[in-house]
Short mmCIF file of C-alpha atoms and ligand atoms in Angstrom, two decimals:
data_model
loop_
_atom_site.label_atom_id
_atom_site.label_comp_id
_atom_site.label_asym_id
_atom_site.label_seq_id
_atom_site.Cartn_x
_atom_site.Cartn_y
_atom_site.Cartn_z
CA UNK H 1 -12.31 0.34 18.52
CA UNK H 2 -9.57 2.19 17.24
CA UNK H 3 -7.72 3.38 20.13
CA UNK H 4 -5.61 1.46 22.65
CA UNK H 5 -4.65 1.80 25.80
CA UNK H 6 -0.78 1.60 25.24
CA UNK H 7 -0.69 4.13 22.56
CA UNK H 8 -2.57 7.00 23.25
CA UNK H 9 -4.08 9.33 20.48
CA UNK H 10 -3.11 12.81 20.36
CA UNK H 11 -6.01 15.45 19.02
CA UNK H 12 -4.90 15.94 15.64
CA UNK H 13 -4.54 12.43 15.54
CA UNK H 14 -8.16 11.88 16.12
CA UNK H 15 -9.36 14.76 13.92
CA UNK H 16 -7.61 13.38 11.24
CA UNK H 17 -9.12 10.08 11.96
CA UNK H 18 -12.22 10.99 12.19
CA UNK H 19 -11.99 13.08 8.57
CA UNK H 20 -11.12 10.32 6.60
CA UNK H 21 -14.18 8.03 8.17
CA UNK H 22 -16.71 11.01 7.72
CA UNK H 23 -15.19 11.19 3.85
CA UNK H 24 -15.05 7.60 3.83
CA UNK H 25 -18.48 6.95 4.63
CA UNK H 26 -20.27 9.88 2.98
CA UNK H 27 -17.93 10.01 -0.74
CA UNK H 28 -16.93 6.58 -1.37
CA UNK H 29 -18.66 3.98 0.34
CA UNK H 30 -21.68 5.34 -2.26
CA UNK H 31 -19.55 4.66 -5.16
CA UNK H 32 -17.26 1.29 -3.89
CA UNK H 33 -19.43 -1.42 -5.16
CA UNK H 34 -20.18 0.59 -8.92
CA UNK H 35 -16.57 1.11 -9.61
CA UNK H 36 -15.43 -2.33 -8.16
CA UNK H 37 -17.70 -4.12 -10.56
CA UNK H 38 -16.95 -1.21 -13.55
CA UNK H 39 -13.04 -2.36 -12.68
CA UNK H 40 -12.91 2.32 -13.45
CA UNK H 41 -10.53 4.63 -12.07
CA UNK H 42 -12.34 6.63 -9.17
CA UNK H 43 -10.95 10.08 -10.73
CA UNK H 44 -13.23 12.14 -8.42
CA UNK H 45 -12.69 10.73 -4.99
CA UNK H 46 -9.18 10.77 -5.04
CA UNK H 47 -8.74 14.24 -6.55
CA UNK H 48 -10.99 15.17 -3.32
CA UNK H 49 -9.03 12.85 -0.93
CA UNK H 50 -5.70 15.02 -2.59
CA UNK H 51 -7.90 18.05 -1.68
CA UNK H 52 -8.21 17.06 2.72
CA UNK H 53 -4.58 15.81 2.96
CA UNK H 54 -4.81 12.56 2.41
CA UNK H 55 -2.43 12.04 -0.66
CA UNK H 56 0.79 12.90 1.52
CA UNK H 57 0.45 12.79 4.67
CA UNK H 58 3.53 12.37 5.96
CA UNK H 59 5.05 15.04 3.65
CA UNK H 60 5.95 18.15 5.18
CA UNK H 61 4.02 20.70 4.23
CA UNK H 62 6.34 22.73 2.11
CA UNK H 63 5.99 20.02 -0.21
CA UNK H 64 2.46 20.28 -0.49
CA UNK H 65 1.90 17.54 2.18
CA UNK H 66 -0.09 17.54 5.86
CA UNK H 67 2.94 17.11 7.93
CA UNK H 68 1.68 14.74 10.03
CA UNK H 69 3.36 11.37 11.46
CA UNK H 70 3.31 7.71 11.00
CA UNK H 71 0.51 6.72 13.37
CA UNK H 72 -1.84 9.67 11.50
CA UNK H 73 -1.31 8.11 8.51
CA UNK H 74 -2.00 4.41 9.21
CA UNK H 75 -5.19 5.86 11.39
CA UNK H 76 -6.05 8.05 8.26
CA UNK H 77 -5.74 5.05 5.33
CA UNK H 78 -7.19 2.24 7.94
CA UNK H 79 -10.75 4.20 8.01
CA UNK H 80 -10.61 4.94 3.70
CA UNK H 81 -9.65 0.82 3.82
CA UNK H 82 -12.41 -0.13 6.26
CA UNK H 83 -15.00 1.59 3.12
CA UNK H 84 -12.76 0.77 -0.19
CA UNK H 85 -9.46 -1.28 -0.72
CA UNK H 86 -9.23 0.09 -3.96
CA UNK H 87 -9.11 3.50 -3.22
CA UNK H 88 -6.53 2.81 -0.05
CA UNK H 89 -3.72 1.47 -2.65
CA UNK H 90 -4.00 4.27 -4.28
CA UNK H 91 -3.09 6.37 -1.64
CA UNK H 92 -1.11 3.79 0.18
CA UNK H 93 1.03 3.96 -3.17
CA UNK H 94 1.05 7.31 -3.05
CA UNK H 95 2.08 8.40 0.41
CA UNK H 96 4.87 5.54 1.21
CA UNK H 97 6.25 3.93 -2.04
CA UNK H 98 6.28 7.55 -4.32
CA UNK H 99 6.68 10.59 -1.69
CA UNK H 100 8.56 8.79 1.36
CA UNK H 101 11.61 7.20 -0.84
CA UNK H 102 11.73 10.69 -2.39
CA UNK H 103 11.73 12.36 0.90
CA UNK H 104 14.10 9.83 2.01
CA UNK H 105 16.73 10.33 -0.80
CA UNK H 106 15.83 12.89 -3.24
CA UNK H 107 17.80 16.14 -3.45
CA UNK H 108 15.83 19.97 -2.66
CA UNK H 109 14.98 20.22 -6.62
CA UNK H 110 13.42 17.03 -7.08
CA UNK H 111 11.62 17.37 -3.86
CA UNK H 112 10.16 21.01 -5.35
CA UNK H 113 9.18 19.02 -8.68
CA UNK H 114 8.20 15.68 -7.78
CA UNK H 115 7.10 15.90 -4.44
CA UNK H 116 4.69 18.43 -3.94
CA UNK H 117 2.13 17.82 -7.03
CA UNK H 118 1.69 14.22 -5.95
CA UNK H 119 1.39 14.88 -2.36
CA UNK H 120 -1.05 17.70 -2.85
CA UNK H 121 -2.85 14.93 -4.68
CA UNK H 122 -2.82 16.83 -8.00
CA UNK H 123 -1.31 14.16 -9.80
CA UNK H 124 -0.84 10.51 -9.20
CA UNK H 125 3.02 8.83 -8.20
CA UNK H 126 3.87 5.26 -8.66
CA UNK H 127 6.37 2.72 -8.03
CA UNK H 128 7.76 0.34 -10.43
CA UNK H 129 10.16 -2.63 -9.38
CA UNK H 130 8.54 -6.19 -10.37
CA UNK H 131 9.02 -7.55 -14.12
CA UNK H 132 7.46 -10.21 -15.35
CA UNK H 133 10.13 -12.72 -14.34
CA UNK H 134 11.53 -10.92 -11.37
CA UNK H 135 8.89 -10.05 -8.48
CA UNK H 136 10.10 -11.51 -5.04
CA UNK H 137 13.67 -11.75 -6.02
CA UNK H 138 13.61 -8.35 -6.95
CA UNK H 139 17.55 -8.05 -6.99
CA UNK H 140 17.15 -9.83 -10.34
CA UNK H 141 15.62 -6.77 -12.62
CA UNK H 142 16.70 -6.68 -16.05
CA UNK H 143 15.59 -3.19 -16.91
CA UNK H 144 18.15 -1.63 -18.19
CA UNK H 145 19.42 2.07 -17.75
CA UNK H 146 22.73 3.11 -20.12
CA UNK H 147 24.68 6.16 -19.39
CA UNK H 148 24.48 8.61 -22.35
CA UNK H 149 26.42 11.61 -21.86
CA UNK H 150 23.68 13.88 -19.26
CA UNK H 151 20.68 10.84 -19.38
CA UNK H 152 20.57 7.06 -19.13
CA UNK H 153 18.54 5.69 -21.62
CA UNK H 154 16.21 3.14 -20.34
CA UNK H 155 14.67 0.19 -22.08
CA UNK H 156 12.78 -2.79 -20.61
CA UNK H 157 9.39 -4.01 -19.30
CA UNK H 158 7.93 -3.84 -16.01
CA UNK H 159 4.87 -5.21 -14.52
CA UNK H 160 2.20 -5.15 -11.82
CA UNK H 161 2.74 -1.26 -11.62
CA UNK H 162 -0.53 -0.37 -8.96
CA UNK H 163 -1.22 3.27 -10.52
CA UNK H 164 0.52 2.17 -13.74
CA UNK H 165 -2.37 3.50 -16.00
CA UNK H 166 -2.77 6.73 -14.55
CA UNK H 167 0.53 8.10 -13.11
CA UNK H 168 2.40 11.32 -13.84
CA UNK H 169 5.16 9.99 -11.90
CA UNK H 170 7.05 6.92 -11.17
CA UNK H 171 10.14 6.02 -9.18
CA UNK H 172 11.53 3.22 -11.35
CA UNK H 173 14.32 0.95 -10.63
CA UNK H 174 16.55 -0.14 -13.18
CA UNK H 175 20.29 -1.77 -13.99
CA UNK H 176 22.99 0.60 -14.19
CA UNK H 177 25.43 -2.27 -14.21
CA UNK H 178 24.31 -5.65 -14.40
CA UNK H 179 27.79 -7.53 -13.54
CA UNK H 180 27.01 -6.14 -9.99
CA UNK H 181 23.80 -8.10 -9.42
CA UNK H 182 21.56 -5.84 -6.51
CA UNK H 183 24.70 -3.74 -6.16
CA UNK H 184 24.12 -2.55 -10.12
CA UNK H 185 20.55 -1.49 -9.87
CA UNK H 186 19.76 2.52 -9.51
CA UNK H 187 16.36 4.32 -8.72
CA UNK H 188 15.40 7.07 -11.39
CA UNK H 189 12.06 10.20 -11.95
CA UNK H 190 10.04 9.23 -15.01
CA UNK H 191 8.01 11.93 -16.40
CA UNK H 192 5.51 9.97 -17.84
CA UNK H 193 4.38 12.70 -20.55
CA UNK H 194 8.22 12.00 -22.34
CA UNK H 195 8.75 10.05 -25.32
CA UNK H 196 9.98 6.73 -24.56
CA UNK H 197 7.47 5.70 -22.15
CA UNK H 198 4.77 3.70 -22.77
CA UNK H 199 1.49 2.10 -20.57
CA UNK H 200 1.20 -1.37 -21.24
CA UNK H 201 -2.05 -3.42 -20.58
CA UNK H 202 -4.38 -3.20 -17.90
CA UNK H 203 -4.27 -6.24 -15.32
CA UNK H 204 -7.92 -7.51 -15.05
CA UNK H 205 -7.88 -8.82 -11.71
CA UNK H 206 -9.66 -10.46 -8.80
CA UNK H 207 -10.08 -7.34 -5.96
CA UNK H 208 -8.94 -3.80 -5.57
CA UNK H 209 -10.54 -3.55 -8.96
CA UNK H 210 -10.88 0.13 -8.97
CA UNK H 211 -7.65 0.55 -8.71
CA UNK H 212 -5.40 0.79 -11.80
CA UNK H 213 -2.79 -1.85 -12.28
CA UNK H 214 -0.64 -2.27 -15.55
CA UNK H 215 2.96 -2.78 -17.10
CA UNK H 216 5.10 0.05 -18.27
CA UNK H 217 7.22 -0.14 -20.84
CA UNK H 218 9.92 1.64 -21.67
CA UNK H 219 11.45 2.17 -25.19
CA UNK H 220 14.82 4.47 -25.55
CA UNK H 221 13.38 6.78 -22.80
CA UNK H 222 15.92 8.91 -21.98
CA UNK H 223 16.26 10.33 -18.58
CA UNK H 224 17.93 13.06 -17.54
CA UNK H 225 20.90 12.60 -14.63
CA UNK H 226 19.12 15.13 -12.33
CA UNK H 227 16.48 13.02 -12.29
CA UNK H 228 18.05 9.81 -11.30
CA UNK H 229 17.74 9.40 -7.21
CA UNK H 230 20.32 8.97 -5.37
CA UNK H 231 24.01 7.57 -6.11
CA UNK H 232 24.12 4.92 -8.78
CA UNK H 233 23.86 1.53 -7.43
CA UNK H 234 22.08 2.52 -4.68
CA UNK H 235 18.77 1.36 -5.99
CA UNK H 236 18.27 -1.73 -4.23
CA UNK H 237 18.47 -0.32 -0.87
CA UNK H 238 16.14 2.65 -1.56
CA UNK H 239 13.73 -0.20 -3.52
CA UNK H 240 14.03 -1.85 0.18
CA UNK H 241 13.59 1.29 2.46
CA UNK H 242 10.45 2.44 0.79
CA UNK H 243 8.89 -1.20 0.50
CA UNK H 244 9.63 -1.36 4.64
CA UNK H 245 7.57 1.90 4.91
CA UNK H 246 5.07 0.63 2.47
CA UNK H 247 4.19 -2.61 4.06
CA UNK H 248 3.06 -0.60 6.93
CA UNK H 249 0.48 0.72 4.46
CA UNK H 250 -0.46 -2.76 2.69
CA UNK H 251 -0.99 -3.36 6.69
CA UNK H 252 -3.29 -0.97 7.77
CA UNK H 253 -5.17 -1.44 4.38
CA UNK H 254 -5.70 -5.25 5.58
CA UNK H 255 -6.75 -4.14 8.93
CA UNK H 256 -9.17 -1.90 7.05
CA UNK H 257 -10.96 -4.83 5.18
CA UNK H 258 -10.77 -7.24 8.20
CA UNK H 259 -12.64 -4.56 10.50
CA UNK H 260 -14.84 -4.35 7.56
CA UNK H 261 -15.98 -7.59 7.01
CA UNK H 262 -15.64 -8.38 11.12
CA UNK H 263 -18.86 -5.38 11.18
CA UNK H 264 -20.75 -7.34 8.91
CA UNK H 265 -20.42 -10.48 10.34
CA UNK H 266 -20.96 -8.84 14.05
CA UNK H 267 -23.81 -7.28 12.99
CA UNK H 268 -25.25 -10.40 11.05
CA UNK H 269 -24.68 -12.61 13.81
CA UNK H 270 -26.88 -10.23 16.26
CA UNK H 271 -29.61 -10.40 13.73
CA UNK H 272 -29.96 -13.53 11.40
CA UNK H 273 -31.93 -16.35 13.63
CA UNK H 274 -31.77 -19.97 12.67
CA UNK H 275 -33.10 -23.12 15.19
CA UNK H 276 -34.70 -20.80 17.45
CA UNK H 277 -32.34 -18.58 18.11
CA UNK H 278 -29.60 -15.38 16.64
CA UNK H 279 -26.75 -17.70 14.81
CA UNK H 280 -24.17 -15.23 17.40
CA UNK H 281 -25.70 -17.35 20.33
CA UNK H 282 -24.23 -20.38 19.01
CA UNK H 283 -20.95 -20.67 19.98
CA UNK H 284 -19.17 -21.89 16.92
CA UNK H 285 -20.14 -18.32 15.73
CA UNK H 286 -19.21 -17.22 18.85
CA UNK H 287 -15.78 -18.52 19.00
CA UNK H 288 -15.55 -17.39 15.50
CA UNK H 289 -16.35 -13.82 16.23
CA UNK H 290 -14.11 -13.90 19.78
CA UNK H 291 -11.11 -15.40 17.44
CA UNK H 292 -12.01 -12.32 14.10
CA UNK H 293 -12.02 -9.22 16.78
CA UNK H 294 -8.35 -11.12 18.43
CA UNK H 295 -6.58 -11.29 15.47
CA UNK H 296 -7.88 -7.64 14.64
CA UNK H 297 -6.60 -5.90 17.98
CA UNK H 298 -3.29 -7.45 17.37
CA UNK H 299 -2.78 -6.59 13.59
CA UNK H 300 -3.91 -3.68 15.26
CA UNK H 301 -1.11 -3.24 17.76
CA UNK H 302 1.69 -4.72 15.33
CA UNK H 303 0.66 -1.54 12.78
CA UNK H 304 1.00 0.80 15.69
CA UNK H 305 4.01 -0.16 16.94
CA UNK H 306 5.69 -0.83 13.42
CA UNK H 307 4.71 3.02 12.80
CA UNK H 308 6.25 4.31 15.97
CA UNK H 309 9.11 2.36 15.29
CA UNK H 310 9.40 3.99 11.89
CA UNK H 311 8.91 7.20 13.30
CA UNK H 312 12.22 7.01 15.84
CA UNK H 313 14.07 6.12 12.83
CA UNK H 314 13.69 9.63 11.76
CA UNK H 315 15.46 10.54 14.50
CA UNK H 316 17.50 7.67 15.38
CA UNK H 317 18.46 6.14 11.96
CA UNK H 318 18.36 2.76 11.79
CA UNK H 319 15.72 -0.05 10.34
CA UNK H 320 12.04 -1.05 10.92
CA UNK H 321 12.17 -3.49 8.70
CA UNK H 322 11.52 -6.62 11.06
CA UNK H 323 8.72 -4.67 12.28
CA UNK H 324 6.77 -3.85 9.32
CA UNK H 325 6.78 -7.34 8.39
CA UNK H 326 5.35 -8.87 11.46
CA UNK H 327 2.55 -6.22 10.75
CA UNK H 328 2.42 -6.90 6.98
CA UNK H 329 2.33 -10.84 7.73
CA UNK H 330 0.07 -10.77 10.47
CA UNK H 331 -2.58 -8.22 9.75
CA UNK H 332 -2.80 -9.41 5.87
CA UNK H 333 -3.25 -13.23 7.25
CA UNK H 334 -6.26 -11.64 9.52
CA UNK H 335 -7.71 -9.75 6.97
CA UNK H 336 -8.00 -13.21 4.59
CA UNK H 337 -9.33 -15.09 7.57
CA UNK H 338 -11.67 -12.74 9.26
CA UNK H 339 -13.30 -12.30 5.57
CA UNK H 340 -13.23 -15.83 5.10
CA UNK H 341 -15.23 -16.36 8.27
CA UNK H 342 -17.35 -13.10 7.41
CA UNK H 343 -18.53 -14.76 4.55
CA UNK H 344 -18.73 -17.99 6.22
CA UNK H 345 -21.50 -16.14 9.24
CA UNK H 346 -23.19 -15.04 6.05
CA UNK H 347 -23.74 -18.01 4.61
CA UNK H 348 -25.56 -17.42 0.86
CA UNK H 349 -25.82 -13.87 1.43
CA UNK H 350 -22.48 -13.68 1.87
CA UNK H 351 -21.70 -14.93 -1.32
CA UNK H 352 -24.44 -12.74 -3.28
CA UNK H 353 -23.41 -9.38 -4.51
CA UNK H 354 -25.98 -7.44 -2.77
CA UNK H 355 -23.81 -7.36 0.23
CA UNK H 356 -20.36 -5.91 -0.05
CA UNK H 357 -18.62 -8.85 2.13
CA UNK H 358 -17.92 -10.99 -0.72
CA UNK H 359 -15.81 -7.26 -2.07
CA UNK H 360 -14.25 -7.65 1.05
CA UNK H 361 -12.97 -11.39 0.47
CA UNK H 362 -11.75 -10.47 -2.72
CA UNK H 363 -9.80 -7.49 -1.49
CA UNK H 364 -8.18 -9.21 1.39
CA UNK H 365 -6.03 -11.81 -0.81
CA UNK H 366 -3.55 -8.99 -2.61
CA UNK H 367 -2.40 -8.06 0.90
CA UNK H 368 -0.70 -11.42 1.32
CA UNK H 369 0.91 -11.11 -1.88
CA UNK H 370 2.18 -7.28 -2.79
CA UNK H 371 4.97 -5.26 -1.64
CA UNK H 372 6.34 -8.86 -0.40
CA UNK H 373 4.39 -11.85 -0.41
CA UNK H 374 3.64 -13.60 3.53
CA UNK H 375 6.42 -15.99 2.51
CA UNK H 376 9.01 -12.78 2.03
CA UNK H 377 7.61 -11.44 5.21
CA UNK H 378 8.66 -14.10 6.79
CA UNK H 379 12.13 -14.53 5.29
CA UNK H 380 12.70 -10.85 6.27
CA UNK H 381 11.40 -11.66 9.81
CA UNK H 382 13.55 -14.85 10.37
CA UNK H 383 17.08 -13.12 8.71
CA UNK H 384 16.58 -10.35 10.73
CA UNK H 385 15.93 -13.06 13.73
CA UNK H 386 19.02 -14.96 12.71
CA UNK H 387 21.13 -11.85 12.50
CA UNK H 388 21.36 -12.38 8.80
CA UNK H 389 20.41 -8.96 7.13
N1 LIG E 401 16.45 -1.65 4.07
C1 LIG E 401 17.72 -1.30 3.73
N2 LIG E 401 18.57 -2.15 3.12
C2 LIG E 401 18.13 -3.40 2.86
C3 LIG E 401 16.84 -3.83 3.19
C4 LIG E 401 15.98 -2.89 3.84
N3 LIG E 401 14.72 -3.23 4.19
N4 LIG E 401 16.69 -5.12 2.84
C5 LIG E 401 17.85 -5.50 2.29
N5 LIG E 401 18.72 -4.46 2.32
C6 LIG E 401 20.12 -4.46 1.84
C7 LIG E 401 20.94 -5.49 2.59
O1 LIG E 401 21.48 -4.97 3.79
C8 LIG E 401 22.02 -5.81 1.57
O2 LIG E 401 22.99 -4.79 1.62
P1 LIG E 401 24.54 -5.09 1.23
O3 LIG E 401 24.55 -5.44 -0.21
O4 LIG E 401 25.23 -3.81 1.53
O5 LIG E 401 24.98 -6.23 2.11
C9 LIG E 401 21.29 -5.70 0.24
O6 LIG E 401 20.14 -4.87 0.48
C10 LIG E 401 20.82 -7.03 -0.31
O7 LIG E 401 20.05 -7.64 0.71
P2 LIG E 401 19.69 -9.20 0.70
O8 LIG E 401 20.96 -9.99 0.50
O9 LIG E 401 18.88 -9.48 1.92
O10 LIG E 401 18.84 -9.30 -0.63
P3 LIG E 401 18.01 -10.50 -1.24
O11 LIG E 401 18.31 -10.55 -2.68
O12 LIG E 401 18.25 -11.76 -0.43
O13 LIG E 401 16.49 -10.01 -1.09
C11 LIG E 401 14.37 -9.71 -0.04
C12 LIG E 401 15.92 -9.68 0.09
C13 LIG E 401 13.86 -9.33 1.33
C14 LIG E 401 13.87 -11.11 -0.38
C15 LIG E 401 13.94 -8.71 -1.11
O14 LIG E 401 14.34 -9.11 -2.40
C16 LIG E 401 12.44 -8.48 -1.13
O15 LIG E 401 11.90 -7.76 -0.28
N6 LIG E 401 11.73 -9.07 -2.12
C17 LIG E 401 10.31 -8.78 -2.34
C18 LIG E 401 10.15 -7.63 -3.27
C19 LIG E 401 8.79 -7.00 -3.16
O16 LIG E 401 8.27 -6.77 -2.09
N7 LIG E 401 8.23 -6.66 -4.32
C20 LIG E 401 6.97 -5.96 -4.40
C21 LIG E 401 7.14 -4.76 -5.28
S1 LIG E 401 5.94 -3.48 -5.23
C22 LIG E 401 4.45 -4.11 -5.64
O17 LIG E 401 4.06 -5.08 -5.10
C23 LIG E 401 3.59 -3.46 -6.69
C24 LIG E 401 2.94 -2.19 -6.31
O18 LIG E 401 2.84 -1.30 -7.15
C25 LIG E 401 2.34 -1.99 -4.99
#
């Protein structure tokens, strides 16, 4: 079930649904298990995924992107997530933390340069925030970016870069002036093919393995001013505005897996017999499958309504923020849990890498912890709660 009662599906919306499952199912899920256990970039698939719209869907058209809404893009990246994790960061990455904060604040020329290639999928975009000893207090970088004249230069190392290893583009945040704390950081356009920037190591790591994760460093990379977005000092916030669209992503990529490994487990249950009888006649699988498909309809309905809510703001102004997070916290939870219990229904088989539920497991656990950790989720729910954002 992907459709609900309270928020009705328009036509395009199911068209474009039901593109990305037909790709999903016919060009990746072939490939998902080889390049998860390869730990290689899937080159191929997401050139073709740039090819049907997928890359920026949001992004108007002019810019090389579908022009589509909020809902038609969690619909879109829950059916590529329901087949492959891996290759839904990649476009989660690509869609809400590269082309909507340039959408959001870049100016016409750097729309025309860095928008469209990424969001026609030609190219890959990434976002770069965390170092190595600043990831969930993020108002701590120490990157550091110097006025020179027309360019900052930039030095400094940043980490846990999804994309790292393969993007043209990144939108990096760095310290203009460090004496002002958050206030001090600024958001700049690297063009990755200039001197001065450099790919650091490849994260091994335990899910999403086909997907591309690394540092970047940077080394006297010197930027020029046109390229920095938006005012100076204004980092923080845009670093904060994207990551509330992005959660909604990380969101519908854990309602992805959790649908995922619920099928497997449905499907076991209905077939595996043990003491006579299917193991879904029991009733402590029972409960188990009533409490999986639960938690899924309401991840479900938090996505939904956290993309609606996003998509007034583009008329209205204002935040989403409190609303993303419920979705973020709650869906990534139920993605961990319903593949817990997947496995769990499976028993051995679960376990064995002939089936792809134990891929599933693995993929569930970076929801909970990027683009905000449950515990920042939840400190972003409560302030906001509290009346203390
Ligand atoms: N939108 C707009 N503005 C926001 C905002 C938002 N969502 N959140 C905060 N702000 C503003 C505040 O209004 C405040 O503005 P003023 O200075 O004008 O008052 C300013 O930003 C500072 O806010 P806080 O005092 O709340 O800041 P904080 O230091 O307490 O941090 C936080 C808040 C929510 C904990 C934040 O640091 C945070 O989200 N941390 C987690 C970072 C994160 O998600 N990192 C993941 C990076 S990406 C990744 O995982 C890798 C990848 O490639 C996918």
């Amino acid at each position: 079930m992907s459709e609900l009662a309270i928020f009705p599906l328009t036509s395009e919306h199911k068209m474009l649904r039901d593109a990305a499952r037909d790709f999903a199912r016919k060009e990746i899920a072939p490939i998902a298990a080889e390049f998860d256990e390869s730990g290689e970039f899937p080159y191929k698939t997401i050139k073709k995924m740039g090819e049907m719209g997928f890359m920026g869907i949001e992004v108007p058209e002019n810019y090389g992107g579908a022009g589509m809404d909020t809902l038609a893009y969690v619909l879109a990246l829950e059916e590529i997530c329901k087949v492959d994790a891996s290759h839904g960061v990649i476009m989660s990455v690509n869609n809400s933390l590269y082309c909507h904060g340039l959408l959001k604040f870049g100016t016409e020329e750097q729309k025309q340069r860095f928008v469209s290639p990424v969001a026609s999928g030609q190219v890959i975009g990434a976002y770069s925030l965390t170092e190595p000893m600043s990831g969930s207090d993020a108002g701590t970088i120490k990157t550091r970016a110097v006025r020179a004249g027309d360019e900052y230069i930039i030095n400094g190392r940043k980490s846990w870069v999804t994309s790292g290893p393969v993007a043209e583009f990144v939108v990096l945040f760095a310290m203009t002036d460090p004496q002002q704390g958050h206030k001090g950081v600024s958001a700049f356009l690297i063009d990755t093919k200039q001197p001065g920037f450099v790919r650091g190591k490849k994260e091994p790591k335990l899910g999403i393995r086909a997907s591309a994760t690394s540092e970047l460093l940077f080394e006297d990379y010197r930027c020029p001013i046109e390229n920095r977005l938006g005012a100076e000092g204004e980092g923080f916030k845009i670093a904060m505005t994207v990551l509330d669209a992005g959660r909604i992503g990380i969101a519908s990529q854990a309602l992805g897996i959790a649908e995922a490994a619920y099928e497997a487990a449905r499907q076991y249950a209905g077939e595996r017999e043990a003491f006579g009888q299917k193991i879904g006649q029991f009733q402590g699988t029972g409960f188990k499958i009533a409490d999986m498909k639960t938690r899924i309809e309401a991840s479900r309905l938090l996505i939904y309504n956290a993309a609606l809510a996003k998509e007034k703001t583009k008329h209205n102004g204002g935040r989403y923020s409190q609303e993303a997070a419920m979705a973020k916290l709650f869906a990534s939870e139920t993605a961990m849990f319903v593949a817990h219990q997947a496995v769990q229904i499976h028993g051995g088989m679960g376990y064995s890498k002939e089936l792809p539920v134990e891929r599933y497991f693995r993929d569930a656990k970076i929801t909970e912890i990027y683009e905000g950790t449950s515990e920042i989720q939840r400190m972003v729910i409560s302030r906001a709660e509290m009346g203390l954002r």
